[in-house]
PDB file of C-alpha atoms in Angstrom:
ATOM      1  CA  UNK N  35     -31.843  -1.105  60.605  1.00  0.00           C
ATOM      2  CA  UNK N  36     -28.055  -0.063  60.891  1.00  0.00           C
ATOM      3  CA  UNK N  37     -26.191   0.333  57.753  1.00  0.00           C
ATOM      4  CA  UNK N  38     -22.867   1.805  56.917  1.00  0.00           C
ATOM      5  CA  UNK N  39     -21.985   3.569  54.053  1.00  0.00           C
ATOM      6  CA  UNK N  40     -18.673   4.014  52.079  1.00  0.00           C
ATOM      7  CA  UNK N  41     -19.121   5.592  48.485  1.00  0.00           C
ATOM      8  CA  UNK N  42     -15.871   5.335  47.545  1.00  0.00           C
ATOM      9  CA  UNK N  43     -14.358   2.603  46.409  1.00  0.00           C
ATOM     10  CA  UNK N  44     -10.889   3.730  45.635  1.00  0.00           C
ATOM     11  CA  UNK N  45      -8.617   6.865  46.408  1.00  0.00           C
ATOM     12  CA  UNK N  46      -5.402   7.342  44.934  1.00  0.00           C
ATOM     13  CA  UNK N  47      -2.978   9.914  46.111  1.00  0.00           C
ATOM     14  CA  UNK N  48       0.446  10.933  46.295  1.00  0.00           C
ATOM     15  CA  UNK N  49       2.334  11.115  49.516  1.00  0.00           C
ATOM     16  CA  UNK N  50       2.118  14.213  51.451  1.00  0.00           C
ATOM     17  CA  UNK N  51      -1.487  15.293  50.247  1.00  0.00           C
ATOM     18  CA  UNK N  52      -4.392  15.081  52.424  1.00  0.00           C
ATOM     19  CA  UNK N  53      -7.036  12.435  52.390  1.00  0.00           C
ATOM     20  CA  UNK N  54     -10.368  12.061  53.631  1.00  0.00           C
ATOM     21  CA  UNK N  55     -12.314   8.267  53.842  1.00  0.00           C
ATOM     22  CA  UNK N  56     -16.006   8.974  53.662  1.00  0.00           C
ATOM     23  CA  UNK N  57     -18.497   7.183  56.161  1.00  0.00           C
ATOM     24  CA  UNK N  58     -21.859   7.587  56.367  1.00  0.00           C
ATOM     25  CA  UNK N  59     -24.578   5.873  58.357  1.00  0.00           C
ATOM     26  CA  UNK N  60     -27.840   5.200  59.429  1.00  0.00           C
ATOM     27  CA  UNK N  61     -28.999   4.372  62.671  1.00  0.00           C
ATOM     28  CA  UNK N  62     -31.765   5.700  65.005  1.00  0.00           C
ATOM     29  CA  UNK N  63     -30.433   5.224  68.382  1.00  0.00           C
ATOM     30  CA  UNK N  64     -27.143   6.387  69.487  1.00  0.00           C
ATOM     31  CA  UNK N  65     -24.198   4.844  67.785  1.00  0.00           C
ATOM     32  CA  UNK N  66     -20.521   3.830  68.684  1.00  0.00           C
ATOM     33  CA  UNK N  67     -18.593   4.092  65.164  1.00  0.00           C
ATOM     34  CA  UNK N  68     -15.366   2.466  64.184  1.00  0.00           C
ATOM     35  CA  UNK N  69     -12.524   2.482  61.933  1.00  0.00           C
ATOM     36  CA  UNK N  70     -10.763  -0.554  61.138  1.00  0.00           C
ATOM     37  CA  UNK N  71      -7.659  -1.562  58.902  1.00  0.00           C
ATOM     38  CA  UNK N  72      -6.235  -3.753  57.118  1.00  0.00           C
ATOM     39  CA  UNK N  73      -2.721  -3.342  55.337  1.00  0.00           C
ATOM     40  CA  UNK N  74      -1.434  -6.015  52.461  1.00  0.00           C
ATOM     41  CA  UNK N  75      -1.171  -9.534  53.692  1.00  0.00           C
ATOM     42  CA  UNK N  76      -2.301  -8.418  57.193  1.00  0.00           C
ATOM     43  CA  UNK N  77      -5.308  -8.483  59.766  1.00  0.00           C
ATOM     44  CA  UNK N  78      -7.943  -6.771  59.564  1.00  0.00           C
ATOM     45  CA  UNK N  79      -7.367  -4.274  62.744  1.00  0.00           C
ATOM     46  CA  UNK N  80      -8.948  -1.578  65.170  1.00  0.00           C
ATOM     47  CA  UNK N  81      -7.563   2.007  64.080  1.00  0.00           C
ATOM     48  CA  UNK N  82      -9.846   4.323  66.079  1.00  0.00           C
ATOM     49  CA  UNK N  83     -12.914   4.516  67.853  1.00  0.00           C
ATOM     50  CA  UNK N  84     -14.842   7.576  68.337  1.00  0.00           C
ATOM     51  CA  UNK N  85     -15.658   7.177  72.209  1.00  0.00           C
ATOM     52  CA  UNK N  86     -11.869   8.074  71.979  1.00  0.00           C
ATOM     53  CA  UNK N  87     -11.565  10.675  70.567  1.00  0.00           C
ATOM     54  CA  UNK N  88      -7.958   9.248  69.588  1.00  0.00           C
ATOM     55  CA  UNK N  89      -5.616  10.455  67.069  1.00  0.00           C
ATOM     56  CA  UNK N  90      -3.436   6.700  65.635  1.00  0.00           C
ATOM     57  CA  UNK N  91      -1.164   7.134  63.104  1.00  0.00           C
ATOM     58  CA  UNK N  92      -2.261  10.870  62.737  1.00  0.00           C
ATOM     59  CA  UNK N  93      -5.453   9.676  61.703  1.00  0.00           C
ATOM     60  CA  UNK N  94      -8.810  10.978  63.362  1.00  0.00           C
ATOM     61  CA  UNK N  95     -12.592  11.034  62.762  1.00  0.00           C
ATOM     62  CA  UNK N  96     -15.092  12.807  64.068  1.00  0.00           C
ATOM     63  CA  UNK N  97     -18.736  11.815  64.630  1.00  0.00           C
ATOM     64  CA  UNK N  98     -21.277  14.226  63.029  1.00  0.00           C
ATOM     65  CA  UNK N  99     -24.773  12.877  64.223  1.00  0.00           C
ATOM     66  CA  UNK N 100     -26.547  15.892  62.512  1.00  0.00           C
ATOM     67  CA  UNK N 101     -25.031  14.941  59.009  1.00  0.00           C
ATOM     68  CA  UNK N 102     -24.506  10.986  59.899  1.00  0.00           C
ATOM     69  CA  UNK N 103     -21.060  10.578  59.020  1.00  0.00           C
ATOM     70  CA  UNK N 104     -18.167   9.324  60.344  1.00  0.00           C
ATOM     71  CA  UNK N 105     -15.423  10.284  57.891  1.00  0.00           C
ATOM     72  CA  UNK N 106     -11.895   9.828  58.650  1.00  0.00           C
ATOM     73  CA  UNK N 107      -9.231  12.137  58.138  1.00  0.00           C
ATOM     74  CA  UNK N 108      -5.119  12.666  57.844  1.00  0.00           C
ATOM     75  CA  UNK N 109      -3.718  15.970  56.439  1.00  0.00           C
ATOM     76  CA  UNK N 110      -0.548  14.293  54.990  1.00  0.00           C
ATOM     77  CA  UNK N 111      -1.196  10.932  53.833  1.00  0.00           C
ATOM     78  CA  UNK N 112       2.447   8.928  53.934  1.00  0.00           C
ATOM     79  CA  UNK N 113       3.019   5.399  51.681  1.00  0.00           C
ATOM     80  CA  UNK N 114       2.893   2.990  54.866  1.00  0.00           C
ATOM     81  CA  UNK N 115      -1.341   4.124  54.778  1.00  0.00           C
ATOM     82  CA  UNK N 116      -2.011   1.901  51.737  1.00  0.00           C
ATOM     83  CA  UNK N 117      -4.562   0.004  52.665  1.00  0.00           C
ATOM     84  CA  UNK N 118      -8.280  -0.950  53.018  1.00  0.00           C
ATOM     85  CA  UNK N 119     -10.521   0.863  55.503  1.00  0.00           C
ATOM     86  CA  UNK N 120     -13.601  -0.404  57.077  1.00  0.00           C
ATOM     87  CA  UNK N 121     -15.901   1.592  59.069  1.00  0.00           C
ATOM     88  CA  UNK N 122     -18.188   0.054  61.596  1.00  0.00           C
ATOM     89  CA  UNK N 123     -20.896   0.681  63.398  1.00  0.00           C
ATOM     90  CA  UNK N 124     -22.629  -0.717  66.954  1.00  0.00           C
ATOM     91  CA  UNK N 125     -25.148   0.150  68.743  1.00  0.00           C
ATOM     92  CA  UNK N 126     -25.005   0.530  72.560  1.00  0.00           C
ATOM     93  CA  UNK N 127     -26.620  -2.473  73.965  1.00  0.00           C
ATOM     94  CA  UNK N 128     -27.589  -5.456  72.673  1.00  0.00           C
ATOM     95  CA  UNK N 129     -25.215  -8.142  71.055  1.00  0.00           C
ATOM     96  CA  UNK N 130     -22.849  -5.377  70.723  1.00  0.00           C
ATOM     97  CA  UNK N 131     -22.398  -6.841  66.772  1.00  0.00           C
ATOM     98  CA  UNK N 132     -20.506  -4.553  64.282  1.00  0.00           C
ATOM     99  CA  UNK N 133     -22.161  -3.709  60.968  1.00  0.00           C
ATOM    100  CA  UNK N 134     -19.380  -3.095  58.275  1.00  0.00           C
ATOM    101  CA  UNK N 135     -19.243  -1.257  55.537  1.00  0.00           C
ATOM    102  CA  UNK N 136     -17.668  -2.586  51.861  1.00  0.00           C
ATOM    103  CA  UNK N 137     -14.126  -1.114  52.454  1.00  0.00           C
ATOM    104  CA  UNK N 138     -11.832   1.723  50.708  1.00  0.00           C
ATOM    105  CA  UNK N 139      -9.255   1.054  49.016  1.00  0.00           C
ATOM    106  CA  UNK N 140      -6.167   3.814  49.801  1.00  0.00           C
ATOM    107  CA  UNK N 141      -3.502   3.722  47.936  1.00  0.00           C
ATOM    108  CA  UNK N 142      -0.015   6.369  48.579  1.00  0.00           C
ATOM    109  CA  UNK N 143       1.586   7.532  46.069  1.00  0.00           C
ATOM    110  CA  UNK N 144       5.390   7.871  46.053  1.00  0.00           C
TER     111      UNK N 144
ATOM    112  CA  UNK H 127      -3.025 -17.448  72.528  1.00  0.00           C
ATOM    113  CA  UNK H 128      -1.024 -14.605  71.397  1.00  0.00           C
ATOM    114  CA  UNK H 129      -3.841 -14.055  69.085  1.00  0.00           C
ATOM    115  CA  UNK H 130      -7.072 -15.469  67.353  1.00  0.00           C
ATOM    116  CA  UNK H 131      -6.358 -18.560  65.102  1.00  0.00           C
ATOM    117  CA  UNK H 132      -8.223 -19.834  62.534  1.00  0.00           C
ATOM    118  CA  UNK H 133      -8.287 -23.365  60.848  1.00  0.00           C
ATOM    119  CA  UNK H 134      -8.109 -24.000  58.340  1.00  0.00           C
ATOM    120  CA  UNK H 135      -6.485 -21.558  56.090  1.00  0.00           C
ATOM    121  CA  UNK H 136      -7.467 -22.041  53.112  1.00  0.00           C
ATOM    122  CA  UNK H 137     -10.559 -24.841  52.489  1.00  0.00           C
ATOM    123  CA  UNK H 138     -11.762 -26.124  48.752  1.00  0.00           C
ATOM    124  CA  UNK H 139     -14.130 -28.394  48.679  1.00  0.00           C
ATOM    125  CA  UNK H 140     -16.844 -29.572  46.288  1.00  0.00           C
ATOM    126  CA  UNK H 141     -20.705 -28.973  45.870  1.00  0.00           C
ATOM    127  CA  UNK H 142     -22.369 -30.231  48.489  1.00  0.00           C
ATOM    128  CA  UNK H 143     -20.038 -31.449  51.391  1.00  0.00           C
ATOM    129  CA  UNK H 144     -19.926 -30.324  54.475  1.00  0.00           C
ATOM    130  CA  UNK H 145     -17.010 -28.026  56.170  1.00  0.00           C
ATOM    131  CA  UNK H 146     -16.526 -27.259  59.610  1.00  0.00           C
ATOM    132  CA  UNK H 147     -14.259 -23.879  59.948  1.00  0.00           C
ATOM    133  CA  UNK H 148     -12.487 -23.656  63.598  1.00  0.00           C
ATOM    134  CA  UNK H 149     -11.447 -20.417  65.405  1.00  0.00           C
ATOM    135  CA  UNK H 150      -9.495 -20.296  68.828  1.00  0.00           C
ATOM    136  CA  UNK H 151     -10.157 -17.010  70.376  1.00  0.00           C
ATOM    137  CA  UNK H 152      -7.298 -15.481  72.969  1.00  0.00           C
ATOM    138  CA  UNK H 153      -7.758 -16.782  76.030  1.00  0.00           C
ATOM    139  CA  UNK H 154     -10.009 -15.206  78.327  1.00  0.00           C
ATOM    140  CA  UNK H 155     -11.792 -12.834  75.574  1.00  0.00           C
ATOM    141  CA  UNK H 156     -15.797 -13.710  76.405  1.00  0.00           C
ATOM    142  CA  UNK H 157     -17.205 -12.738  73.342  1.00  0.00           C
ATOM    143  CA  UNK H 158     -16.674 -14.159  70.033  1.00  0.00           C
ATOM    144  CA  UNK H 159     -17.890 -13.144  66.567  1.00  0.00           C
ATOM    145  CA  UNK H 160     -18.202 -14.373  62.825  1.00  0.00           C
ATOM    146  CA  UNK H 161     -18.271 -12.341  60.183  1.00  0.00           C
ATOM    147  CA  UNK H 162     -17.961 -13.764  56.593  1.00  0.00           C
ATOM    148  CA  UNK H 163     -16.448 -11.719  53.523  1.00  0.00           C
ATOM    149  CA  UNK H 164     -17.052 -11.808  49.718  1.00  0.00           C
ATOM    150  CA  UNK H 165     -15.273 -10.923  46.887  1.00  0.00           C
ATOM    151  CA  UNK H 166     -15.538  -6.748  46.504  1.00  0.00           C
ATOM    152  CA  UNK H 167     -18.205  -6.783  49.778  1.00  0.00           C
ATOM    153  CA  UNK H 168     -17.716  -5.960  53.271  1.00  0.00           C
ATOM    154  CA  UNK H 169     -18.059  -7.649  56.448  1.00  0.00           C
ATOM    155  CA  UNK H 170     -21.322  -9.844  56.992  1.00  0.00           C
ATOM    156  CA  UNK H 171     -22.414 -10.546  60.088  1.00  0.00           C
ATOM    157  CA  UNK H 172     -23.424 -13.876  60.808  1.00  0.00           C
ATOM    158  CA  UNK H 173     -23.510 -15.439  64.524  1.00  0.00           C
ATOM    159  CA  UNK H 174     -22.407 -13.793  67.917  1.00  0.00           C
ATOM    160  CA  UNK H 175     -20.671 -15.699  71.605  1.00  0.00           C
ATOM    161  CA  UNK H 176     -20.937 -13.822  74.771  1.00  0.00           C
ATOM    162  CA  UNK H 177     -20.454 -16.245  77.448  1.00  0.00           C
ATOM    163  CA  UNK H 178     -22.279 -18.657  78.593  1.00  0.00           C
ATOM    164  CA  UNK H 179     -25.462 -16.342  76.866  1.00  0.00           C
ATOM    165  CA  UNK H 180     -27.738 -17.431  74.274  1.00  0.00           C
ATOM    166  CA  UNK H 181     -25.997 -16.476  71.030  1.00  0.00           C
ATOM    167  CA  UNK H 182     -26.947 -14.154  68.382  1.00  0.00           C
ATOM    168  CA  UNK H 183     -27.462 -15.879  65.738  1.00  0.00           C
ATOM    169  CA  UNK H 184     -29.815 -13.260  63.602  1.00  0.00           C
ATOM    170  CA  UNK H 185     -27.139 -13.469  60.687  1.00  0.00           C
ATOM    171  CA  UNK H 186     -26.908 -16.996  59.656  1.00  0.00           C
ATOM    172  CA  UNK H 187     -28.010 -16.831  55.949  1.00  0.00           C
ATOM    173  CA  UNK H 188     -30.214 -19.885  55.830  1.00  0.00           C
ATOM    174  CA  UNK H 189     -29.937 -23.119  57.973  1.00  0.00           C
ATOM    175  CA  UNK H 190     -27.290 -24.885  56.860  1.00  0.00           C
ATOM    176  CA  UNK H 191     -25.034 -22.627  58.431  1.00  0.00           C
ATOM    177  CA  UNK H 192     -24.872 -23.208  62.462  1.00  0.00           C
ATOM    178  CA  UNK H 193     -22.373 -22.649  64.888  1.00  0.00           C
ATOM    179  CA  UNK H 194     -21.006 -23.800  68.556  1.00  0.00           C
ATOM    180  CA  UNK H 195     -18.929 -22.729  71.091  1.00  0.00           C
ATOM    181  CA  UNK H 196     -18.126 -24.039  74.525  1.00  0.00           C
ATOM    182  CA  UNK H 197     -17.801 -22.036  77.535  1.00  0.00           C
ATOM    183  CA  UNK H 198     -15.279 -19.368  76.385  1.00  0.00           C
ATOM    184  CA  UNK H 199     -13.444 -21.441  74.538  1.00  0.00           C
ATOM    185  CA  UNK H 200     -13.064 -23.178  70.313  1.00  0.00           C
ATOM    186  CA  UNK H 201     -15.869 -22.114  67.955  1.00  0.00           C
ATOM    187  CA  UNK H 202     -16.969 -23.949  65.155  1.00  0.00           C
ATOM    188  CA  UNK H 203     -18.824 -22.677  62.141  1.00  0.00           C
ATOM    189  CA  UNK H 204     -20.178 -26.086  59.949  1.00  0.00           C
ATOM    190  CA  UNK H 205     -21.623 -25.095  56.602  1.00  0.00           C
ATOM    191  CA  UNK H 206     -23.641 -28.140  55.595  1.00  0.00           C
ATOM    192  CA  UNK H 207     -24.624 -29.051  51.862  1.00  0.00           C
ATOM    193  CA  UNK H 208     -22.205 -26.198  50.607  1.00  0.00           C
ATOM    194  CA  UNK H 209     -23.656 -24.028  47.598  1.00  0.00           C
ATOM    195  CA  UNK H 210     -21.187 -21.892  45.224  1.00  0.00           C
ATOM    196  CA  UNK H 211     -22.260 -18.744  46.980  1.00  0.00           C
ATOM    197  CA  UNK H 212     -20.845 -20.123  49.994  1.00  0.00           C
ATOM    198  CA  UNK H 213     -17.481 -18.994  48.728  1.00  0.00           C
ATOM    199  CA  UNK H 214     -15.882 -16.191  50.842  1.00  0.00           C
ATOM    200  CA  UNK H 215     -12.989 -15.315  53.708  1.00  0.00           C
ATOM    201  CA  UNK H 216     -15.122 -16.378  56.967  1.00  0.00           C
ATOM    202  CA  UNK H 217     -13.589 -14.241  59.979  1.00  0.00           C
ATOM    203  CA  UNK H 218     -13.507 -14.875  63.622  1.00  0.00           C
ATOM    204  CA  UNK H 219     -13.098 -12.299  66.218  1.00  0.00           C
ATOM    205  CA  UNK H 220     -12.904 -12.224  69.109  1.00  0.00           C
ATOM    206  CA  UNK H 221     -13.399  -9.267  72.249  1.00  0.00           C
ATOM    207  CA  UNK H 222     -12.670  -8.942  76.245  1.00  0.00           C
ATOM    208  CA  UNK H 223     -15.876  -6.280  76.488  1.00  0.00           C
ATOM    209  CA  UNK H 224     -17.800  -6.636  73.505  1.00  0.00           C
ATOM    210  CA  UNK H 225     -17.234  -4.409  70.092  1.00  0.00           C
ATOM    211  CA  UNK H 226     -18.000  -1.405  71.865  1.00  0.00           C
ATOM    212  CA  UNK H 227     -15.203  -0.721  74.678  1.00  0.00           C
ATOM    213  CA  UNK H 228     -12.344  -3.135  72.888  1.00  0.00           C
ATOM    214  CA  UNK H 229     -12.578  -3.691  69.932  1.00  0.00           C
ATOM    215  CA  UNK H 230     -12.384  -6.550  67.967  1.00  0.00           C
ATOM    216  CA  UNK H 231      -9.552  -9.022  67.225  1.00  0.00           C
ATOM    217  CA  UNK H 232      -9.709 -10.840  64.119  1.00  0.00           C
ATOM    218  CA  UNK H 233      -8.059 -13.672  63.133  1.00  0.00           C
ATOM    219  CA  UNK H 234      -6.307 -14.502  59.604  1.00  0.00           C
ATOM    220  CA  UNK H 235      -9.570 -15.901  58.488  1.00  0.00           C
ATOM    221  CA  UNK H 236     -10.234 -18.810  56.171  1.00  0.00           C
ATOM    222  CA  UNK H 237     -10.867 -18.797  52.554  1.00  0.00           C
ATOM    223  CA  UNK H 238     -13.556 -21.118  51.624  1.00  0.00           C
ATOM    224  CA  UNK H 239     -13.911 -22.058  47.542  1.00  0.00           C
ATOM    225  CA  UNK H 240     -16.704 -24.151  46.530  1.00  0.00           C
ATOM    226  CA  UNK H 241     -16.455 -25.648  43.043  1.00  0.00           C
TER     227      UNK H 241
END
């Protein structure tokens, strides 16, 4: 069965310092992972994809199949990043569903 | 549309009634999804659109929950008999290639309270 993983609830930093969203998941077949986003009194949003290899908003994630994560990344975090973040995975094929996971909090720090 | 719209916004209703929950994808997006959200959880799938295909509907929680689309056009998610634990933000979303190449696009959502 897919299932995503976010341990963290909650971060709290100040601007400027680096942050780092955990994602783990499990899957046995080759997976397409996600990040989506979804800032105060917004939709929730695509931020990246992996197959992308895309850098938004100075943002990026890379996939590590050996240790299953998917953990996204931005060296200085600014107050506009407050937000939750979902990550998502699909598998290739099929009904091409996404399978969330609970959501992190991020909150910036002036 | 300009994007995906969902109706209504905000839905209370008591114990037992039936809702129907609309979404409008954009126009010419294939696929269409629902995903349903409680309090401090993530996304739950529940029922997938793709075409004129057979849809997915592996996520419905029991069967009072169903779901119809026509063509690539309105959905409708009816909850019949509504239970407490109904309660939840029930997304649409909609997709030109499926989740994998674009993406999703969700709409506002609509917040369901059962009392």
């Amino acid at each position: 069965a897919q299932r995503v993983t976010q341990p963290e609830k909650l971060l709290s930093v100040f601007k400027g310092a680096p942050v780092e969203l955990k994602c783990n998941y499990s899957y046995s077949g080759s997976p397409e992972l996600f990040w989506y986003v979804q800032y105060s009194r917004q939709r929730l949003q695509l931020l990246l994809r992996h197959i992308s290899r895309e850098s938004i908003k100075g943002f990026t994630a890379d996939l590590n199949k050996g240790e299953t994560s998917f953990h996204l990344k931005k060296p200085f975090a600014q107050e506009e990043d407050s937000a939750m973040y979902y990550c998502a995975l699909s598998s290739r094929g099929g009904s091409e569903k996404l399978v969330f996971g609970k959501g992190m909090k991020l909150t910036v720090n002036p | 549309g300009a994007g995906v719209s969902q109706s209504p916004s905000n839905k209370v209703t008591e114990k037992g009634k039936d809702v129907e929950l609309r979404c409008d994808p954009i126009s010419g997006h294939t696929a269409l999804y629902w995903y349903r959200q409680r309090l401090g959880q993530g996304l739950e799938f529940l029922i997938y659109f793709q075409g004129n295909s057979a849809p997915d509907k592996s996520g419905l929680p029991s069967d009072r929950f169903s779901a119809e689309r026509t063509g690539e056009s309105v959905s409708t998610l009816t909850i019949q008999r509504t239970q407490q634990e109904d309660s939840a933000v029930y997304l649409c979303a909609s997709s030109s290639q499926g989740g994998l190449a674009g993406g999703y696009t969700f709409g506002s959502g609509t917040r369901l309270t059962v009392v």
